[in-house]
Amino acid sequence: MNRQIAGVRGVAALLPVDCAPWAAVEERLRALMEAYGFREIRLPIIERTELYARAVGEVTDIVEKEMYTFLDRNGDSLSLRPEGTAGCVRAGIEGGLFYNQTQRLWYQGAMFRHERPQKGRYRQFHQWGVEAYGMSGAAIEAELIALGARILRELGVKARLLVNSLGTPACRERYRDALVDYLKAHRDRLDEDSVRRLDRNPLRVLDSKNPAMIEILDAAPAIADHWSAESRTHFADLTAQLRTLGVAFEVAPRLVRGLDYYTHTVFEWVADETLAQATVAAGGRYDGLVTELGGAATAAVGFAIGMERLMGLVTRQPQTLGLDVYVMTPAALQGRALVLAEALRDQGVRVEVHLAAASAKSQGKRARDSGARCVVEAVDEEGVVILTAGATQGGTVSWAQAVARISEILGAKAKIDDE
Ligand code: ATP
Ligand code: MG
């Protein structure tokens, strides 16, 4: 046998056993997107590296050490997308989606970050992202948060919602000074990354995942003390609307998030704070980003769900439609069975035919495992036997009558299910 070739570390296939629950959750998420008036946008997986340098920020974990960056054959520096927001804004500007319009968009797909693989942290992972453009008030933030809360609630995911405000760029300037003073006073206790960030992008120090830094960061000044009247009003408006909507939240004074262009609201859902991989979904307002990327000033707010982390927390699986019919057949009748299966599919019935050489016994086991509502066995040129369909047992019908009889049984079953 040839030597096996290993997959890439931190990059996993989803096997069929994983795909079924993923697909069920994705189907539910699509329905919820529609329920809130969001439309899908499909974004490229590669972008120019400069997009992420500018949008996510030079001094971030993502850009400094996590991107898959390469030169293509023309010598252009490209990167696999590490997140979706930058590409969404880039595509929205080029596609003319923003000027004097509102947009509610969602996307989903694989993202790539060269991180140390561990539970809940992979090099290829999936995000479900939701972005809203052209709405500057707290109401759209409240609605997005209500959508996130509904997703988690419906799927039986327990997570705390943390919210904070980064204020306006002017608030951040003032806060930055206070934070730098504090951090400089404790310089000897900062790790190497934090010392570097202290000069280049001090707010990022608060993002540190290093447990040794937690104590010192917990005692750091809070941005709330530097909010302008506008920021204060915006935040009060948001929290009042969340209360009216019955969405539980906690104010987290030191929550700052990934992008450099967040303004006002930031939020995240945290499932279990003992884990570094606790954040299942996160987002915020990023009014500065569209202009930063060359578009007209556009209010923007969004969040992304980490799908692997979400799937690890789901306790209430949405139901999906399974197989309707499983057809067992000896090899000699496979051709006939295929004709029957096609005729059933013409009626909208979902069918699998057993096409491997196998004993009736092992076919029976496979049929039971398939979860099909109706099991059909091809007997001879004359007829087929309907083995089980709910309470219905046995009954030989001719090939010619089979479609009508099976449809009838499934229809009756469907009516019972509907009641
Ligand atoms: P973390 O703090 O866990 O590193 P982050 O702040 O880098 O997350 P975001 O850029 O806000 O994460 O991405 C949104 C969500 O995507 C995260 O809350 C998480 O659920 C998920 N996510 C981010 N990085 C990974 C990864 N490497 N593997 C799996 N999921 C991830
Ligand atoms: Mg990260």
Short mmCIF file of C-alpha atoms in Angstrom, two decimals, residues 106-297:
data_model
loop_
_atom_site.label_atom_id
_atom_site.label_comp_id
_atom_site.label_asym_id
_atom_site.label_seq_id
_atom_site.Cartn_x
_atom_site.Cartn_y
_atom_site.Cartn_z
CA TRP A 106 -25.13 37.66 5.55
CA TYR A 107 -22.40 35.31 4.42
CA GLN A 108 -20.91 32.07 5.59
CA GLY A 109 -17.84 30.06 4.84
CA ALA A 110 -14.33 29.02 5.68
CA MET A 111 -11.83 31.45 7.24
CA PHE A 112 -8.13 30.83 7.70
CA ARG A 113 -5.83 31.78 10.56
CA HIS A 114 -2.47 30.27 11.40
CA GLU A 115 -3.15 29.78 15.11
CA ARG A 116 -2.07 27.00 17.45
CA PRO A 117 -4.74 24.32 16.91
CA GLN A 118 -6.70 23.29 19.99
CA LYS A 119 -10.33 22.63 20.87
CA GLY A 120 -12.40 25.46 19.38
CA ARG A 121 -9.41 26.96 17.56
CA TYR A 122 -8.50 25.75 14.09
CA ARG A 123 -6.54 26.98 11.09
CA GLN A 124 -9.51 26.54 8.82
CA PHE A 125 -12.76 27.35 10.60
CA HIS A 126 -16.17 28.64 9.56
CA GLN A 127 -18.00 31.82 10.33
CA TRP A 128 -21.60 32.85 9.81
CA GLY A 129 -21.50 36.63 9.46
CA VAL A 130 -24.26 39.22 9.55
CA GLU A 131 -23.63 42.84 8.52
CA ALA A 132 -26.01 45.84 8.37
CA TYR A 133 -25.13 49.08 6.54
CA GLY A 134 -26.58 52.58 6.45
CA MET A 135 -28.18 52.55 9.91
CA SER A 136 -26.51 54.66 12.56
CA GLY A 137 -28.87 54.37 15.54
CA ALA A 138 -28.81 51.92 18.41
CA ALA A 139 -31.95 50.17 17.09
CA ILE A 140 -30.09 48.16 14.43
CA GLU A 141 -27.56 47.07 17.05
CA ALA A 142 -30.42 45.98 19.31
CA GLU A 143 -32.02 44.09 16.43
CA LEU A 144 -28.78 42.33 15.46
CA ILE A 145 -28.20 41.38 19.07
CA ALA A 146 -31.78 40.10 19.32
CA LEU A 147 -31.10 37.99 16.22
CA GLY A 148 -27.93 36.56 17.79
CA ALA A 149 -29.76 35.88 21.03
CA ARG A 150 -32.58 34.15 19.14
CA ILE A 151 -30.12 31.91 17.27
CA LEU A 152 -28.47 30.80 20.50
CA ARG A 153 -31.78 30.37 22.31
CA GLU A 154 -33.35 28.26 19.55
CA LEU A 155 -30.31 26.01 19.41
CA GLY A 156 -30.22 25.60 23.17
CA VAL A 157 -26.84 27.32 23.53
CA LYS A 158 -26.14 28.91 26.89
CA ALA A 159 -23.90 31.98 26.63
CA ARG A 160 -23.59 35.33 28.38
CA LEU A 161 -23.91 38.45 26.28
CA LEU A 162 -21.26 41.08 27.04
CA VAL A 163 -21.61 44.62 25.69
CA ASN A 164 -19.44 47.71 25.85
CA SER A 165 -18.92 50.92 23.95
CA LEU A 166 -15.65 52.11 22.49
CA GLY A 167 -17.18 55.56 22.02
CA THR A 168 -16.20 57.83 19.16
CA PRO A 169 -12.65 58.12 17.81
CA ALA A 170 -12.27 61.22 20.03
CA CYS A 171 -13.25 59.25 23.16
CA ARG A 172 -10.72 56.63 22.18
CA GLU A 173 -7.98 59.23 21.83
CA ARG A 174 -8.58 60.39 25.40
CA TYR A 175 -8.90 56.87 26.70
CA ARG A 176 -5.75 55.85 24.90
CA ASP A 177 -3.73 58.41 26.87
CA ALA A 178 -5.14 57.24 30.21
CA LEU A 179 -4.52 53.60 29.30
CA VAL A 180 -0.95 54.25 28.16
CA ASP A 181 -0.19 56.08 31.43
CA TYR A 182 -1.52 53.14 33.40
CA LEU A 183 0.26 50.49 31.33
CA LYS A 184 3.54 52.40 31.41
CA ALA A 185 3.33 52.52 35.20
CA HIS A 186 3.14 48.70 35.11
CA ARG A 187 5.54 48.16 32.23
CA ASP A 188 7.64 45.60 34.11
CA ARG A 189 4.61 43.29 34.35
CA LEU A 190 3.64 43.41 30.66
CA ASP A 191 4.51 40.58 28.29
CA GLU A 192 6.53 41.12 25.13
CA ASP A 193 3.50 41.52 22.82
CA SER A 194 1.92 44.05 25.15
CA VAL A 195 5.05 46.18 25.40
CA ARG A 196 5.20 46.36 21.62
CA ARG A 197 1.51 47.22 21.38
CA LEU A 198 1.81 49.83 24.08
CA ASP A 199 3.50 52.11 21.57
CA ARG A 200 1.76 51.12 18.38
CA ASN A 201 -1.82 50.28 19.38
CA PRO A 202 -2.40 50.34 23.15
CA LEU A 203 -6.11 49.33 23.06
CA ARG A 204 -4.96 46.00 21.67
CA VAL A 205 -3.17 45.26 24.93
CA LEU A 206 -6.64 44.68 26.42
CA ASP A 207 -7.16 41.91 23.84
CA SER A 208 -4.36 39.83 25.35
CA LYS A 209 -5.11 36.14 25.84
CA ASN A 210 -2.15 35.71 28.19
CA PRO A 211 -3.52 34.58 31.61
CA ALA A 212 -0.56 36.28 33.32
CA MET A 213 -1.88 39.63 32.08
CA ILE A 214 -5.46 39.28 33.32
CA GLU A 215 -4.93 40.77 36.76
CA ILE A 216 -3.18 43.88 35.51
CA LEU A 217 -5.71 44.40 32.72
CA ASP A 218 -8.68 43.97 35.05
CA ALA A 219 -7.46 46.96 37.03
CA ALA A 220 -6.85 49.13 33.96
CA PRO A 221 -8.89 52.31 33.44
CA ALA A 222 -12.26 51.79 31.73
CA ILE A 223 -13.29 53.60 28.57
CA ALA A 224 -16.68 54.52 30.07
CA ASP A 225 -14.92 57.25 32.04
CA HIS A 226 -13.94 58.86 28.73
CA TRP A 227 -17.22 58.59 26.85
CA SER A 228 -18.55 61.76 25.24
CA ALA A 229 -22.16 62.80 25.80
CA GLU A 230 -23.00 61.30 22.38
CA SER A 231 -21.40 57.96 23.25
CA ARG A 232 -23.14 57.87 26.60
CA THR A 233 -26.52 58.54 25.00
CA HIS A 234 -25.95 55.94 22.29
CA PHE A 235 -25.02 53.28 24.82
CA ALA A 236 -27.94 54.17 27.12
CA ASP A 237 -30.24 53.92 24.11
CA LEU A 238 -28.92 50.46 23.21
CA THR A 239 -29.18 49.07 26.73
CA ALA A 240 -32.72 50.47 27.10
CA GLN A 241 -33.77 48.79 23.84
CA LEU A 242 -32.21 45.49 24.86
CA ARG A 243 -34.16 45.62 28.12
CA THR A 244 -37.38 46.34 26.21
CA LEU A 245 -36.68 43.38 23.93
CA GLY A 246 -36.00 41.18 26.95
CA VAL A 247 -32.42 40.38 25.90
CA ALA A 248 -30.21 39.74 28.95
CA PHE A 249 -26.75 41.36 28.84
CA GLU A 250 -23.84 42.38 31.03
CA VAL A 251 -21.75 45.50 30.59
CA ALA A 252 -18.07 44.53 30.19
CA PRO A 253 -15.99 47.71 30.71
CA ARG A 254 -12.77 46.27 29.24
CA LEU A 255 -14.21 44.53 26.21
CA VAL A 256 -12.49 45.86 23.07
CA ARG A 257 -12.62 43.86 19.87
CA GLY A 258 -10.50 42.84 16.87
CA LEU A 259 -10.98 45.57 14.27
CA ASP A 260 -9.34 48.96 14.57
CA TYR A 261 -12.41 50.76 13.23
CA TYR A 262 -14.99 49.82 15.83
CA THR A 263 -16.97 52.80 17.11
CA HIS A 264 -19.59 52.80 19.84
CA THR A 265 -20.99 49.34 20.45
CA VAL A 266 -18.99 46.12 20.75
CA PHE A 267 -20.45 42.83 21.98
CA GLU A 268 -19.76 39.15 22.30
CA TRP A 269 -21.38 35.96 23.54
CA VAL A 270 -19.21 33.96 25.91
CA ALA A 271 -20.12 30.36 26.69
CA ASP A 272 -17.66 29.32 29.37
CA GLU A 273 -15.12 31.77 30.64
CA THR A 274 -12.74 29.08 31.86
CA LEU A 275 -11.80 28.51 28.21
CA ALA A 276 -9.71 30.84 26.06
CA GLN A 277 -11.99 29.66 23.20
CA ALA A 278 -15.15 30.74 25.00
CA THR A 279 -16.40 33.38 22.58
CA VAL A 280 -18.97 31.84 20.27
CA ALA A 281 -20.02 35.02 18.45
CA ALA A 282 -18.77 38.59 18.43
CA GLY A 283 -19.26 41.89 16.70
CA GLY A 284 -19.80 45.61 16.90
CA ARG A 285 -20.31 48.89 15.10
CA TYR A 286 -17.64 49.89 12.61
CA ASP A 287 -18.75 53.19 11.09
CA GLY A 288 -15.21 54.13 10.06
CA LEU A 289 -14.42 51.13 7.89
CA VAL A 290 -16.23 51.93 4.63
CA THR A 291 -14.43 55.28 4.29
CA GLU A 292 -11.18 53.70 5.42
CA LEU A 293 -11.49 51.35 2.45
CA GLY A 294 -12.28 54.14 0.01
CA GLY A 295 -16.10 54.21 0.07
CA ALA A 296 -18.53 56.95 1.08
CA ALA A 297 -19.19 57.36 4.82
#
